[in-house]
C-alpha cells in the first residue's frame, strides 16, 4: 500500500493555527447565478493552503466554465459519475476529503440530499461521504421560503449538516429578498469553525492497530478470527480528520485512509514489533486489533497433507501487546484496549483494563444485533480506570470512532497539557 502519501496535501497538516491549511476540501457547485462566486471561494481556500477538489453539476456548467474553476482549484473539475480511468470516482472523492462544502446549493440539491436521492456525481459523493458537510443555499426568495425547502433544511440540520443561510439582497431578475448566497467571508468562517472544532488532535501522534492477526499453521493455512478491521480504520480516519499524525498497523487490505501511515502485518508477533516501535514516540495507542492469544508452536515447513491424518497442534501464547504497552508506557501516553465479549461483558472488560494497565477499554457485546466484526455499525461502552463508563448506542463505526477519540482528548487534556511534537 502506498498510503497515497505523494498527494500534495495528503500529509498531516502542520499546526499553523489555520484549521483550513493542509485540509482536503471538496467544493461542490450547483447551477445557480451565484455559481460564479464559487471561483472566489476556491481561490481563497487554496490561498490558505487547502487542497480544493472541485465537483460541478451539469447545470453549474451553464453558469461558469470548467476551465476557470479548474484553474483556481487544486485539481481539474469532476463532473462524471462514470470515468473510464476511475470507475468509482464518487467513493474515492467521498473518502479523500476532510470536508464538503456546496456553494451555491440549489433547492434541488437540498431536496435530493434530504431524501437521499442521487442522480449525479455530487449527490453520489455526498451520500457516500462521512465528512462534515456545509451547504450554502442560494435561490429565489419564494423558493427559500417554501415549506418544502424549510422542511428539507430542518431535516438536514438534524443530521448534522451546517447550513449557511442565504442573505437578503438583490436576486436574479432584479427582485429583492432573502436568497442570495452568503458572503464568501461568511462561508469561509463556517468552514474554519467546522474544521477547527475537529482539530483537537493536531500535534499528537496516534497509533492504531486493526484487523485480526493470522498465525501460520503451514505455508497455506492459518488460525485467525472474524475481525474486519473496520472499527480500527474508522478510528484512524477520524483521528486524522481531527488533525493527528496517524500510524495504522493493520492485518487487512482495506483502502488506506488518506494521510495515514499504513504498516501491513500478518501475525501477533509482527504486530507487536511494529506497535512497540511506534509506541516509543506515540502519544496515544489504540489497540483495536483482534490479536490471536495463541499460535501454533511450530509452522510446518510444507503443506500438511490430508493423507497423513488429522494434525495435532500444540498452541503457545503470543505476546500480549496491550499488556506490554501498559508496562512500558511513556509519561502521559494514553493506552486504549478493545474487548469483544460474549458474556459478563463489563465485568470481564473491567478486569482486563486493570490487568493490562490500559487507560480506557472499549467494550462491545458481540452477541448483539448490529454489533461486532463484519457489520458497519457498533455499540460500545467506554470504561476508564476510575470506574467511569460512557455508553455509545448503536451507530456507524465512524460515530463510535469519534466518541472514543472524544474520551481520549479529554484524557490527553488531563495528562499532556500540550502536544508533544
Ligand atoms: N491484545 C493484545 N495482544 C494479545 C491479545 C490481545 O494486544 N496477544 C489486546 C487486543 O488488541 C485488545 C485487548 O488486548 O485491545 C483485549 O483483547 P482480548 O483478546 O479480549 O483479551 P484477552 O486478554 O485475550 O482476553 P480473553 O480471555 O477474553 O481472550
CSV table of C-alpha atoms and ligand atoms in Angstrom, one decimal:
chain,number,residue,atom,x,y,z
A,1,UNK,CA,0.0,0.0,0.0
A,2,UNK,CA,1.3,3.4,-0.8
A,3,UNK,CA,-0.9,5.4,1.6
A,4,UNK,CA,-1.2,7.9,-1.3
A,5,UNK,CA,1.3,10.0,0.6
A,6,UNK,CA,2.6,11.5,-2.6
A,7,UNK,CA,-0.5,13.6,-2.8
A,8,UNK,CA,0.4,17.3,-2.3
A,9,UNK,CA,-1.9,17.8,0.6
A,10,UNK,CA,-2.4,14.3,2.0
A,11,UNK,CA,0.1,14.6,4.8
A,12,UNK,CA,-0.9,15.5,8.3
A,13,UNK,CA,-1.4,19.3,8.4
A,14,UNK,CA,1.2,21.4,10.2
A,15,UNK,CA,-0.1,23.3,13.2
A,16,UNK,CA,-0.4,26.7,11.5
A,17,UNK,CA,-3.3,28.0,13.6
A,18,UNK,CA,-5.4,28.0,10.5
A,19,UNK,CA,-7.7,24.9,10.5
A,20,UNK,CA,-8.1,25.2,6.8
A,21,UNK,CA,-4.4,24.8,5.9
A,22,UNK,CA,-3.5,21.3,4.7
A,23,UNK,CA,-7.1,20.1,4.6
A,24,UNK,CA,-8.8,18.5,1.6
A,25,UNK,CA,-11.9,20.4,0.8
A,26,UNK,CA,-14.4,19.1,-1.8
A,27,UNK,CA,-16.1,22.1,-3.3
A,28,UNK,CA,-19.5,21.3,-4.9
A,29,UNK,CA,-21.0,23.8,-7.3
A,30,UNK,CA,-24.6,23.5,-8.5
A,31,UNK,CA,-26.4,25.5,-11.1
A,32,UNK,CA,-27.4,29.0,-10.0
A,33,UNK,CA,-26.5,32.6,-10.8
A,34,UNK,CA,-24.2,32.6,-7.7
A,35,UNK,CA,-22.1,29.8,-9.2
A,36,UNK,CA,-19.5,32.4,-10.3
A,37,UNK,CA,-18.8,33.2,-6.6
A,38,UNK,CA,-17.5,29.6,-6.1
A,39,UNK,CA,-14.4,30.6,-8.1
A,40,UNK,CA,-13.5,33.2,-5.5
A,41,UNK,CA,-14.2,30.7,-2.7
A,42,UNK,CA,-11.9,28.1,-4.3
A,43,UNK,CA,-9.1,30.7,-4.7
A,44,UNK,CA,-9.4,31.9,-1.1
A,45,UNK,CA,-9.2,28.3,0.2
A,46,UNK,CA,-6.2,27.5,-2.0
A,47,UNK,CA,-4.5,30.7,-0.8
A,48,UNK,CA,-4.9,29.5,2.8
A,49,UNK,CA,-3.2,26.2,2.0
A,50,UNK,CA,-6.2,24.0,1.4
A,51,UNK,CA,-6.3,21.3,-1.3
A,52,UNK,CA,-9.6,22.1,-3.2
A,53,UNK,CA,-11.3,19.3,-5.2
A,54,UNK,CA,-14.0,20.9,-7.4
A,55,UNK,CA,-17.1,19.0,-8.4
A,56,UNK,CA,-19.7,20.6,-10.7
A,57,UNK,CA,-23.2,19.6,-11.7
A,58,UNK,CA,-24.2,19.7,-15.3
A,59,UNK,CA,-26.3,22.8,-14.7
A,60,UNK,CA,-23.4,24.6,-13.0
A,61,UNK,CA,-21.6,24.5,-16.3
A,62,UNK,CA,-24.3,26.8,-17.7
A,63,UNK,CA,-23.1,29.5,-15.3
A,64,UNK,CA,-19.3,29.0,-15.1
A,65,UNK,CA,-16.7,27.4,-17.2
A,66,UNK,CA,-14.9,24.3,-16.1
A,67,UNK,CA,-11.6,25.8,-17.1
A,68,UNK,CA,-12.0,28.8,-14.7
A,69,UNK,CA,-12.8,26.6,-11.7
A,70,UNK,CA,-10.2,24.0,-12.5
A,71,UNK,CA,-7.5,26.7,-12.9
A,72,UNK,CA,-8.2,28.2,-9.4
A,73,UNK,CA,-8.7,24.8,-7.6
A,74,UNK,CA,-6.1,22.2,-6.8
A,75,UNK,CA,-7.1,19.7,-9.5
A,76,UNK,CA,-9.4,19.6,-12.6
A,77,UNK,CA,-13.2,19.8,-12.1
A,78,UNK,CA,-15.0,16.4,-11.7
A,79,UNK,CA,-18.5,16.0,-13.2
A,80,UNK,CA,-19.0,12.5,-14.4
A,81,UNK,CA,-20.1,9.5,-12.2
A,82,UNK,CA,-18.6,7.2,-14.8
A,83,UNK,CA,-15.0,7.9,-15.6
A,84,UNK,CA,-13.0,5.3,-17.6
A,85,UNK,CA,-9.8,5.8,-15.6
A,86,UNK,CA,-11.7,5.6,-12.2
A,87,UNK,CA,-14.9,3.6,-12.2
A,88,UNK,CA,-15.9,4.5,-8.6
A,89,UNK,CA,-14.9,8.1,-8.6
A,90,UNK,CA,-17.6,9.2,-6.0
A,91,UNK,CA,-16.4,6.8,-3.3
A,92,UNK,CA,-12.8,7.9,-3.8
A,93,UNK,CA,-13.8,11.6,-3.6
A,94,UNK,CA,-16.1,10.9,-0.6
A,95,UNK,CA,-13.3,9.2,1.4
A,96,UNK,CA,-10.5,11.5,0.5
A,97,UNK,CA,-11.9,14.8,1.8
A,98,UNK,CA,-11.9,16.3,5.2
A,99,UNK,CA,-15.0,18.5,4.5
A,100,UNK,CA,-17.6,19.0,1.7
A,101,UNK,CA,-18.9,22.5,1.0
A,102,UNK,CA,-21.6,23.1,-1.6
A,103,UNK,CA,-21.8,26.7,-2.7
A,104,UNK,CA,-24.2,27.6,-4.2
A,105,UNK,CA,-26.6,24.8,-3.2
A,106,UNK,CA,-29.9,24.8,-5.2
A,107,UNK,CA,-33.3,23.9,-3.9
A,108,UNK,CA,-33.0,20.7,-5.9
A,109,UNK,CA,-29.7,19.7,-4.1
A,110,UNK,CA,-31.3,20.3,-0.7
A,111,UNK,CA,-34.3,18.2,-1.6
A,112,UNK,CA,-32.3,15.4,-3.1
A,113,UNK,CA,-29.8,15.3,-0.2
A,114,UNK,CA,-32.7,15.4,2.3
A,115,UNK,CA,-34.4,12.5,0.5
A,116,UNK,CA,-31.2,10.5,-0.2
A,117,UNK,CA,-31.8,10.6,-4.0
A,118,UNK,CA,-28.8,10.5,-6.2
A,119,UNK,CA,-28.6,11.4,-9.9
A,120,UNK,CA,-25.2,12.9,-10.3
A,121,UNK,CA,-21.6,12.8,-9.1
A,122,UNK,CA,-22.0,15.5,-6.5
A,123,UNK,CA,-25.0,13.7,-4.9
A,124,UNK,CA,-23.3,10.3,-5.0
A,125,UNK,CA,-20.3,11.8,-3.3
A,126,UNK,CA,-22.5,13.5,-0.6
A,127,UNK,CA,-24.3,10.2,0.1
A,128,UNK,CA,-21.0,8.2,0.2
A,129,UNK,CA,-19.1,10.5,2.5
A,130,UNK,CA,-18.7,10.6,6.2
A,131,UNK,CA,-17.0,14.0,6.1
A,132,UNK,CA,-18.7,17.1,7.7
A,133,UNK,CA,-20.9,18.9,5.2
A,134,UNK,CA,-21.7,22.6,4.8
A,135,UNK,CA,-24.4,23.7,2.4
A,136,UNK,CA,-24.7,27.3,1.2
A,137,UNK,CA,-28.2,27.6,-0.4
A,138,UNK,CA,-28.9,30.3,-3.0
A,139,UNK,CA,-32.2,30.6,-4.7
A,140,UNK,CA,-35.2,32.9,-5.3
A,141,UNK,CA,-36.7,34.1,-2.1
A,142,UNK,CA,-40.1,32.3,-2.7
A,143,UNK,CA,-38.3,29.0,-3.2
A,144,UNK,CA,-36.2,29.6,0.0
A,145,UNK,CA,-39.4,30.3,1.9
A,146,UNK,CA,-41.4,27.4,0.5
A,147,UNK,CA,-42.5,24.9,3.2
A,148,UNK,CA,-40.8,22.0,1.3
A,149,UNK,CA,-37.4,23.8,1.4
A,150,UNK,CA,-37.9,24.8,5.1
A,151,UNK,CA,-38.6,21.1,5.9
A,152,UNK,CA,-35.5,20.0,3.9
A,153,UNK,CA,-33.3,22.4,5.7
A,154,UNK,CA,-34.7,21.3,9.1
A,155,UNK,CA,-34.1,17.7,8.2
A,156,UNK,CA,-30.6,18.3,7.0
A,157,UNK,CA,-29.7,20.3,10.1
A,158,UNK,CA,-31.0,17.5,12.2
A,159,UNK,CA,-28.4,15.2,10.5
A,160,UNK,CA,-25.6,17.5,11.5
A,161,UNK,CA,-25.3,19.4,8.2
A,162,UNK,CA,-24.2,23.0,8.6
A,163,UNK,CA,-26.5,25.3,6.6
A,164,UNK,CA,-25.0,28.8,5.9
A,165,UNK,CA,-28.3,30.7,5.4
A,166,UNK,CA,-28.6,32.9,2.3
A,167,UNK,CA,-28.6,36.7,2.8
A,168,UNK,CA,-31.1,39.4,2.0
A,169,UNK,CA,-30.3,41.2,-1.2
A,170,UNK,CA,-30.8,41.6,-4.9
A,171,UNK,CA,-31.7,38.4,-6.6
A,172,UNK,CA,-31.9,37.2,-10.2
A,173,UNK,CA,-34.5,39.2,-12.2
A,174,UNK,CA,-34.0,42.3,-10.1
A,175,UNK,CA,-36.1,41.1,-7.2
A,176,UNK,CA,-35.1,41.8,-3.6
A,177,UNK,CA,-35.4,39.2,-0.8
A,178,UNK,CA,-33.7,36.5,1.2
A,179,UNK,CA,-32.0,34.0,-1.0
A,180,UNK,CA,-28.7,35.5,-2.1
A,181,UNK,CA,-25.6,33.3,-1.5
A,182,UNK,CA,-23.9,34.2,1.8
A,183,UNK,CA,-20.8,36.3,1.5
A,184,UNK,CA,-17.5,34.4,0.8
A,185,UNK,CA,-16.2,35.6,4.2
A,186,UNK,CA,-19.2,34.1,6.0
A,187,UNK,CA,-18.8,30.8,4.2
A,188,UNK,CA,-15.0,30.8,5.0
A,189,UNK,CA,-15.8,31.4,8.6
A,190,UNK,CA,-18.2,28.4,8.7
A,191,UNK,CA,-15.5,26.2,7.1
A,192,UNK,CA,-12.9,27.3,9.6
A,193,UNK,CA,-15.3,26.7,12.5
A,194,UNK,CA,-16.3,23.2,11.3
A,195,UNK,CA,-12.6,22.2,10.7
A,196,UNK,CA,-11.3,24.0,13.8
A,197,UNK,CA,-13.6,22.1,16.0
A,198,UNK,CA,-12.1,18.9,14.6
A,199,UNK,CA,-8.5,19.9,15.0
A,200,UNK,CA,-8.3,18.9,18.7
A,201,UNK,CA,-5.7,16.1,18.0
A,202,UNK,CA,-3.3,18.3,16.0
A,203,UNK,CA,0.3,17.7,17.0
A,204,UNK,CA,-0.5,14.4,18.6
A,205,UNK,CA,0.8,11.1,17.2
A,206,UNK,CA,-1.9,8.3,17.4
A,207,UNK,CA,-1.1,4.7,16.6
A,208,UNK,CA,-4.0,2.4,15.8
A,209,UNK,CA,-3.9,-1.4,15.3
A,210,UNK,CA,-6.6,-3.0,13.2
A,211,UNK,CA,-7.8,-6.4,12.0
A,212,UNK,CA,-7.4,-10.0,13.1
A,213,UNK,CA,-3.9,-11.5,13.2
A,214,UNK,CA,-3.1,-14.7,11.2
A,215,UNK,CA,-1.0,-17.3,12.9
A,216,UNK,CA,0.5,-19.7,10.3
A,217,UNK,CA,-0.1,-23.4,10.5
A,218,UNK,CA,1.7,-24.3,7.3
A,219,UNK,CA,2.6,-22.3,4.2
A,220,UNK,CA,-1.1,-22.1,3.1
A,221,UNK,CA,-3.1,-22.2,6.3
A,222,UNK,CA,-3.5,-20.0,9.4
A,223,UNK,CA,-5.5,-19.6,12.6
A,224,UNK,CA,-7.5,-16.3,12.7
A,225,UNK,CA,-10.7,-14.6,13.7
A,226,UNK,CA,-13.6,-12.7,12.2
A,227,UNK,CA,-12.3,-9.2,12.7
A,228,UNK,CA,-12.8,-7.0,9.6
A,229,UNK,CA,-10.6,-4.1,10.8
A,230,UNK,CA,-13.3,-1.6,10.1
A,231,UNK,CA,-13.5,-0.1,13.5
A,232,UNK,CA,-9.8,0.4,13.7
A,233,UNK,CA,-9.8,2.0,10.2
A,234,UNK,CA,-12.6,4.3,11.3
A,235,UNK,CA,-10.6,5.4,14.3
A,236,UNK,CA,-7.5,6.0,12.2
A,237,UNK,CA,-9.6,8.1,9.7
A,238,UNK,CA,-11.3,10.0,12.4
A,239,UNK,CA,-8.1,10.8,14.3
A,240,UNK,CA,-6.5,12.0,11.0
A,241,UNK,CA,-9.6,14.2,10.4
A,242,UNK,CA,-9.1,15.7,13.8
A,243,UNK,CA,-5.5,16.7,12.9
A,244,UNK,CA,-3.5,13.9,14.4
A,245,UNK,CA,-0.4,12.2,12.8
A,246,UNK,CA,-1.7,8.7,12.5
A,247,UNK,CA,0.1,5.3,12.0
A,248,UNK,CA,-2.1,2.4,11.3
A,249,UNK,CA,-0.8,-1.1,11.9
A,250,UNK,CA,-3.1,-3.4,10.0
A,251,UNK,CA,-3.6,-7.0,9.0
A,252,UNK,CA,-6.3,-6.2,6.5
A,253,UNK,CA,-6.1,-4.9,3.0
A,254,UNK,CA,-8.8,-2.1,3.2
A,255,UNK,CA,-8.2,1.1,1.3
A,256,UNK,CA,-5.8,3.1,3.5
A,257,UNK,CA,-7.2,6.4,4.8
A,258,UNK,CA,-5.6,9.4,3.1
A,259,UNK,CA,-2.8,10.9,5.0
A,260,UNK,CA,-2.4,7.9,7.3
A,261,UNK,CA,0.9,6.0,7.5
A,262,UNK,CA,-0.1,2.4,6.9
A,263,UNK,CA,2.0,-0.6,8.0
A,264,UNK,CA,0.9,-4.1,7.0
A,265,UNK,CA,1.5,-7.0,9.3
A,266,UNK,CA,0.3,-10.6,9.5
A,267,UNK,CA,0.9,-12.3,12.9
A,268,UNK,CA,0.7,-11.2,16.5
A,269,UNK,CA,4.5,-11.2,16.6
A,270,UNK,CA,4.7,-8.8,13.6
A,271,UNK,CA,2.1,-6.6,15.1
A,272,UNK,CA,3.9,-6.5,18.5
A,273,UNK,CA,7.1,-5.5,16.8
A,274,UNK,CA,5.6,-2.6,14.8
A,275,UNK,CA,3.3,-1.3,17.5
A,276,UNK,CA,6.0,-1.3,20.2
A,277,UNK,CA,8.4,0.5,17.9
A,278,UNK,CA,5.8,3.2,17.2
A,279,UNK,CA,4.8,3.4,20.8
A,280,UNK,CA,8.2,4.7,21.7
A,281,UNK,CA,7.2,8.1,20.3
A,282,UNK,CA,3.4,8.0,20.2
A,283,UNK,CA,1.0,10.0,22.4
A,284,UNK,CA,-1.9,7.5,22.0
A,285,UNK,CA,-2.0,3.8,21.2
A,286,UNK,CA,-5.4,2.3,20.3
A,287,UNK,CA,-5.3,-1.5,20.2
A,288,UNK,CA,-8.4,-2.2,18.1
A,289,UNK,CA,-6.8,-5.3,16.5
A,290,UNK,CA,-8.1,-8.7,17.4
A,291,UNK,CA,-4.8,-10.3,18.3
A,292,UNK,CA,-4.6,-14.0,18.5
A,293,UNK,CA,-3.9,-15.2,22.0
A,294,UNK,CA,-2.2,-18.4,20.8
A,295,UNK,CA,-0.2,-19.5,17.8
A,296,UNK,CA,0.9,-23.0,16.6
A,297,UNK,CA,4.2,-23.8,18.4
A,298,UNK,CA,5.8,-24.7,15.0
A,299,UNK,CA,4.9,-23.9,11.5
A,300,UNK,CA,5.0,-26.9,9.2
A,301,UNK,CA,7.6,-26.2,6.5
A,302,UNK,CA,5.5,-27.9,3.8
A,303,UNK,CA,1.7,-28.1,3.3
A,304,UNK,CA,0.2,-30.6,5.6
A,305,UNK,CA,-1.3,-33.5,3.6
A,306,UNK,CA,-4.7,-35.0,4.3
A,307,UNK,CA,-3.4,-38.5,3.8
A,308,UNK,CA,-1.2,-38.0,6.9
A,309,UNK,CA,-4.4,-37.9,9.0
A,310,UNK,CA,-5.7,-35.1,11.3
A,311,UNK,CA,-2.8,-33.0,12.5
A,312,UNK,CA,-2.2,-32.3,16.2
A,313,UNK,CA,-1.3,-28.8,17.1
A,314,UNK,CA,0.5,-27.6,20.1
A,315,UNK,CA,-0.5,-23.9,20.7
A,316,UNK,CA,1.7,-21.5,22.6
A,317,UNK,CA,0.7,-18.0,23.9
A,318,UNK,CA,1.5,-14.9,21.8
A,319,UNK,CA,2.9,-11.7,23.3
A,320,UNK,CA,0.2,-9.6,24.8
A,321,UNK,CA,0.9,-6.2,23.2
A,322,UNK,CA,-1.6,-4.3,25.2
A,323,UNK,CA,-0.2,-5.5,28.5
A,324,UNK,CA,3.3,-4.7,27.3
A,325,UNK,CA,2.2,-1.2,26.3
A,326,UNK,CA,0.7,-0.8,29.8
A,327,UNK,CA,4.0,-1.8,31.4
A,328,UNK,CA,6.3,0.4,29.2
A,329,UNK,CA,4.1,3.5,28.7
A,330,UNK,CA,5.8,6.8,28.2
A,331,UNK,CA,4.8,9.6,30.6
A,332,UNK,CA,1.4,10.9,29.7
A,333,UNK,CA,0.8,8.3,27.0
A,334,UNK,CA,-2.8,7.1,26.6
A,335,UNK,CA,-3.3,3.4,26.0
A,336,UNK,CA,-6.7,2.1,24.8
A,337,UNK,CA,-7.8,-1.5,24.6
A,338,UNK,CA,-10.7,-3.2,23.0
A,339,UNK,CA,-12.7,-6.1,24.4
A,340,UNK,CA,-15.2,-8.0,22.3
A,341,UNK,CA,-17.1,-10.1,24.8
A,342,UNK,CA,-20.0,-12.6,24.7
A,343,UNK,CA,-20.8,-12.9,28.4
A,344,UNK,CA,-20.3,-10.9,31.7
A,345,UNK,CA,-19.3,-8.2,29.3
A,346,UNK,CA,-18.5,-5.3,31.6
A,347,UNK,CA,-17.0,-7.4,34.4
A,348,UNK,CA,-14.6,-9.1,32.0
A,349,UNK,CA,-13.7,-5.9,30.4
A,350,UNK,CA,-13.0,-4.0,33.6
A,351,UNK,CA,-10.8,-6.9,34.8
A,352,UNK,CA,-8.9,-6.7,31.5
A,353,UNK,CA,-8.5,-2.9,31.8
A,354,UNK,CA,-6.8,-3.2,35.2
A,355,UNK,CA,-4.8,-6.4,34.3
A,356,UNK,CA,-3.4,-4.9,31.1
A,357,UNK,CA,-2.8,-1.4,32.5
A,358,UNK,CA,-4.9,0.4,29.9
A,359,UNK,CA,-6.4,3.9,30.4
A,360,UNK,CA,-9.6,3.1,28.5
A,361,UNK,CA,-11.3,-0.1,27.4
A,362,UNK,CA,-13.8,0.0,24.6
A,363,UNK,CA,-16.2,-2.9,25.2
A,364,UNK,CA,-18.8,-4.4,22.9
A,365,UNK,CA,-21.1,-7.3,23.3
A,366,UNK,CA,-20.7,-9.1,20.0
A,367,UNK,CA,-23.8,-11.2,20.5
A,368,UNK,CA,-26.0,-8.1,20.0
A,369,UNK,CA,-27.5,-7.5,16.6
A,370,UNK,CA,-25.7,-4.7,14.6
A,371,UNK,CA,-22.6,-5.1,16.8
A,372,UNK,CA,-19.3,-6.7,16.0
A,373,UNK,CA,-16.8,-7.6,13.4
A,374,UNK,CA,-18.4,-7.7,10.0
A,375,UNK,CA,-21.1,-5.1,10.2
A,376,UNK,CA,-20.8,-1.3,9.5
A,377,UNK,CA,-22.3,-0.4,12.9
A,378,UNK,CA,-21.3,-0.9,16.5
A,379,UNK,CA,-22.4,-0.1,20.0
A,380,UNK,CA,-19.9,0.2,22.8
A,381,UNK,CA,-19.3,1.1,26.4
A,382,UNK,CA,-16.1,3.0,27.2
A,383,UNK,CA,-14.7,2.1,30.6
A,384,UNK,CA,-12.0,4.0,32.4
A,385,UNK,CA,-9.6,3.1,35.3
A,386,UNK,CA,-11.6,5.1,37.8
A,387,UNK,CA,-14.8,3.1,37.2
A,388,UNK,CA,-16.2,5.7,34.9
A,389,UNK,CA,-18.3,4.4,32.0
A,390,UNK,CA,-19.8,6.0,28.9
A,391,UNK,CA,-22.3,4.2,26.7
A,392,UNK,CA,-22.3,4.9,22.9
A,393,UNK,CA,-25.5,3.5,21.4
A,394,UNK,CA,-25.8,1.6,18.1
A,395,UNK,CA,-24.2,3.9,15.4
A,396,UNK,CA,-21.9,3.8,12.3
A,397,UNK,CA,-18.3,2.8,13.2
A,398,UNK,CA,-17.3,6.4,12.3
A,399,UNK,CA,-19.5,7.8,15.1
A,400,UNK,CA,-18.1,5.3,17.6
A,401,UNK,CA,-14.6,6.3,16.5
A,402,UNK,CA,-15.3,9.9,17.3
A,403,UNK,CA,-16.8,9.0,20.7
A,404,UNK,CA,-13.6,7.1,21.6
A,405,UNK,CA,-11.5,10.0,20.4
A,406,UNK,CA,-13.6,12.4,22.4
A,407,UNK,CA,-12.7,10.4,25.6
A,408,UNK,CA,-9.1,10.2,24.5
A,409,UNK,CA,-8.8,14.0,24.0
A,410,UNK,CA,-10.3,14.5,27.5
A,411,UNK,CA,-7.6,12.3,29.0
A,412,UNK,CA,-4.9,14.0,26.9
A,413,UNK,CA,-6.0,17.3,28.3
A,414,UNK,CA,-5.6,16.0,31.8
A,415,UNK,CA,-2.2,14.2,31.2
A,416,UNK,CA,-0.5,16.2,28.5
A,417,UNK,CA,-1.2,19.9,28.6
A,418,UNK,CA,0.1,20.4,25.0
A,419,UNK,CA,1.0,18.3,22.0
A,420,UNK,CA,4.5,16.7,22.4
A,421,UNK,CA,5.5,17.1,18.8
B,1,LIG,N1,-4.4,-7.9,22.9
B,1,LIG,C1,-3.0,-7.7,22.6
B,1,LIG,N2,-2.2,-8.8,22.4
B,1,LIG,C2,-2.7,-10.1,22.5
B,1,LIG,C3,-4.1,-10.3,22.8
B,1,LIG,C4,-4.9,-9.2,23.0
B,1,LIG,O1,-2.6,-6.6,22.5
B,1,LIG,N3,-1.9,-11.1,22.4
B,1,LIG,C5,-5.2,-6.7,23.0
B,1,LIG,C6,-6.3,-6.5,22.0
B,1,LIG,O2,-5.8,-5.8,20.9
B,1,LIG,C7,-7.4,-5.8,22.8
B,1,LIG,C8,-7.2,-6.3,24.2
B,1,LIG,O3,-5.9,-6.8,24.2
B,1,LIG,O4,-7.2,-4.4,22.7
B,1,LIG,C9,-8.2,-7.3,24.6
B,1,LIG,O5,-8.1,-8.5,23.8
B,1,LIG,P1,-8.8,-9.8,24.3
B,1,LIG,O6,-8.4,-10.9,23.3
B,1,LIG,O7,-10.2,-9.6,24.5
B,1,LIG,O8,-8.1,-10.1,25.7
B,1,LIG,P2,-7.6,-11.4,26.3
B,1,LIG,O9,-6.6,-11.0,27.4
B,1,LIG,O10,-7.1,-12.3,25.2
B,1,LIG,O11,-8.8,-11.9,27.0
B,1,LIG,P3,-9.8,-13.2,26.7
B,1,LIG,O12,-9.6,-14.1,27.8
B,1,LIG,O13,-11.1,-12.6,26.6
B,1,LIG,O14,-9.3,-13.8,25.4
